[in-house]
């Protein structure tokens, strides 16, 4: 069966510090991968998606970036965090032929 | 502009009191309507996918239905463990088939 992991689970970082969040999927190959952010009082916002290794598409202009160095690994990064980057970051995947997306446990990021 | 709107924002029910949650959408190129359940501090858990008007799906006390412009999540005789935020999403025909989410309905079922 497929599982999706995210780490860390929680993170507190000062403004201006770098960020690296990791997402790994097991039990599937060549998945579509997605990064969403969920801020308080707002819905899930799509940040990035990837349909293959090295293929990244950005949906929202911001100081975040994403990379997909391996088939089942998706990384979200920032060189300098802003207060507005605080939120709950969720990684999701779906299969090439499937429509449902399955979410990881999320990373709670607080920028102070 | 693609939009998914859920109502009400919050709903409080007594155990056994049935009700419905609403999801209206204006998503161009809709490729499915999805329902998720999210518990506090956790990632959304997939519940249902609906593809065409008139389609219905059931799981325990939950039933999802779809019309041309909206979807309903019916909760029959809810229990306290049904308390959660229920999210509705439309799948786009672009952006890698990402989901466009509503803000959710926070459901509280009291004993």
XYZ file of C-alpha atoms in Angstrom:
223
model
C 0.000 0.000 0.000
C 1.013 3.593 -0.521
C 2.114 5.878 2.286
C 3.252 9.469 2.361
C 5.618 10.949 4.901
C 6.406 14.525 5.799
C 9.010 15.921 8.120
C 9.466 17.658 10.323
C 6.033 17.570 11.938
C 6.469 20.972 13.561
C 8.964 23.752 13.050
C 9.547 27.149 14.636
C 11.888 29.396 12.685
C 12.888 33.067 12.958
C 12.195 35.531 10.178
C 14.974 35.503 7.609
C 16.075 31.931 8.272
C 16.109 29.204 5.580
C 13.546 26.421 5.256
C 13.541 22.870 3.986
C 10.484 20.613 4.236
C 10.567 17.103 2.854
C 7.877 14.812 1.502
C 8.368 11.186 0.498
C 5.896 8.760 -1.040
C 6.215 4.998 -0.768
C 4.532 2.200 -2.693
C 3.952 3.983 -5.992
C 5.979 5.191 -8.936
C 5.862 8.347 -11.035
C 3.213 10.066 -8.912
C 2.017 13.625 -9.377
C 3.135 15.537 -6.283
C 1.696 18.698 -4.755
C 2.527 21.213 -2.036
C -0.395 23.032 -0.401
C -0.458 25.574 2.404
C -3.336 25.943 4.829
C -3.396 29.218 6.745
C -5.745 29.957 9.626
C -9.222 30.800 8.324
C -8.295 30.058 4.746
C -8.673 27.086 2.482
C -5.877 24.962 1.133
C -3.783 26.939 -1.330
C -1.849 25.139 -4.037
C 1.806 26.220 -4.028
C 3.604 23.846 -6.392
C 2.965 20.698 -8.359
C 5.215 18.247 -10.141
C 4.415 15.654 -12.779
C 7.924 14.181 -12.875
C 11.533 14.422 -11.703
C 12.860 17.931 -12.136
C 9.488 19.216 -13.366
C 8.106 21.897 -11.070
C 5.243 24.301 -11.682
C 4.518 27.228 -9.379
C 1.024 28.514 -8.792
C 1.659 31.452 -6.466
C 4.501 34.021 -6.698
C 6.348 33.952 -3.390
C 9.695 33.421 -1.738
C 9.245 29.657 -1.689
C 10.656 27.128 -4.131
C 10.234 23.424 -4.703
C 12.384 20.650 -6.078
C 11.900 17.011 -7.010
C 15.316 15.356 -6.970
C 13.921 11.807 -7.017
C 10.719 10.230 -8.314
C 9.074 9.994 -4.911
C 10.693 12.931 -3.102
C 9.382 16.491 -3.070
C 11.103 19.306 -1.190
C 9.826 22.757 -0.292
C 12.445 25.405 0.415
C 12.995 29.027 1.199
C 16.164 31.086 1.485
C 14.618 33.660 3.843
C 11.353 33.094 5.673
C 8.716 35.775 6.132
C 6.131 36.012 8.895
C 3.464 35.365 6.254
C 5.005 31.960 5.531
C 3.554 30.585 8.760
C 0.972 27.881 8.193
C 0.258 24.201 7.832
C 2.095 22.719 4.853
C 0.648 19.659 3.225
C 2.130 17.356 0.627
C -0.177 15.254 -1.544
C 0.096 12.735 -4.353
C -2.032 10.993 -6.896
C -1.312 8.264 -9.366
C -1.007 8.887 -13.071
C -4.329 7.257 -13.722
C -6.042 8.223 -10.503
C -7.861 11.384 -9.630
C -8.005 11.226 -5.840
C -5.246 13.003 -3.974
C -3.868 11.582 -0.773
C -2.363 13.860 1.795
C 0.527 13.534 4.198
C 0.322 14.360 7.900
C 1.511 17.937 7.348
C 4.151 20.250 8.805
C 3.131 23.065 11.151
C 5.488 26.010 10.483
C 5.580 29.012 12.775
C 7.768 31.941 11.748
C 8.623 34.228 14.655
C -12.359 32.483 -11.861
C -12.557 28.985 -10.411
C -14.283 29.012 -7.054
C -15.548 26.497 -4.518
C -17.801 27.806 -1.752
C -18.897 25.797 1.255
C -21.735 26.513 3.657
C -22.294 26.795 6.494
C -18.852 27.706 7.849
C -19.691 25.985 11.118
C -22.427 23.606 12.191
C -23.307 22.296 15.593
C -25.527 19.225 15.816
C -26.760 17.055 18.597
C -26.005 13.379 18.341
C -28.585 11.790 16.041
C -29.625 15.101 14.426
C -29.226 14.683 10.659
C -28.180 17.571 8.413
C -26.458 18.488 5.151
C -23.374 20.433 4.164
C -23.327 22.373 0.904
C -20.602 22.871 -1.686
C -21.206 25.087 -4.700
C -18.617 25.354 -7.440
C -17.710 27.307 -10.530
C -14.662 25.412 -11.713
C -14.008 25.448 -15.414
C -13.131 22.102 -16.843
C -14.255 20.286 -13.721
C -12.827 16.790 -13.578
C -14.511 15.604 -10.412
C -15.826 16.866 -7.085
C -14.063 15.607 -3.962
C -14.951 15.447 -0.288
C -12.378 15.181 2.487
C -12.502 15.016 6.254
C -9.838 16.854 8.260
C -9.234 16.408 11.966
C -7.372 19.154 13.874
C -3.637 19.134 13.202
C -3.867 16.377 10.583
C -3.866 16.098 6.823
C -7.184 15.754 4.974
C -8.553 12.233 4.644
C -10.199 11.301 1.348
C -13.909 10.442 1.529
C -15.590 10.549 -1.881
C -15.193 11.465 -5.544
C -18.204 12.370 -7.689
C -17.934 12.825 -11.431
C -21.370 13.378 -12.891
C -24.667 15.004 -11.940
C -26.968 12.577 -10.199
C -24.149 10.479 -8.814
C -24.303 9.444 -5.146
C -21.820 7.715 -2.863
C -22.180 6.486 0.699
C -19.898 5.584 3.552
C -21.320 4.744 6.943
C -23.360 7.800 8.034
C -22.201 9.972 5.135
C -23.734 10.320 1.692
C -22.447 12.646 -1.005
C -24.554 13.803 -3.935
C -23.798 15.936 -6.990
C -25.845 18.241 -9.199
C -24.638 20.393 -12.074
C -23.673 23.272 -9.770
C -23.399 21.930 -6.244
C -22.738 18.966 -4.036
C -24.188 17.970 -0.709
C -22.720 15.898 2.081
C -25.585 14.402 4.039
C -24.861 13.239 7.569
C -27.425 10.835 8.975
C -27.723 10.324 12.743
C -24.258 11.758 13.430
C -22.099 10.693 16.351
C -19.546 12.783 18.263
C -16.727 11.052 16.365
C -18.054 12.639 13.158
C -16.887 16.003 14.478
C -14.291 17.379 12.055
C -13.852 19.885 9.256
C -15.277 18.686 5.961
C -13.588 19.991 2.844
C -14.949 20.095 -0.671
C -12.742 20.456 -3.741
C -13.090 20.618 -7.492
C -10.425 19.117 -9.650
C -9.199 21.395 -12.393
C -8.456 20.366 -15.920
C -5.086 22.107 -15.663
C -2.329 22.736 -13.073
C -1.425 19.075 -13.002
C -5.008 18.267 -12.036
C -4.595 19.958 -8.658
C -7.578 20.415 -6.393
C -9.306 23.751 -5.779
C -10.569 23.683 -2.187
C -13.340 25.458 -0.355
C -12.690 26.775 3.154
C -14.542 23.912 4.766
C -17.404 23.357 7.179
C -16.467 22.796 10.796
C -18.865 20.238 12.245
C -19.320 19.680 15.972
C -21.565 16.855 17.150
C -22.424 16.971 20.829
C -23.607 13.990 22.895
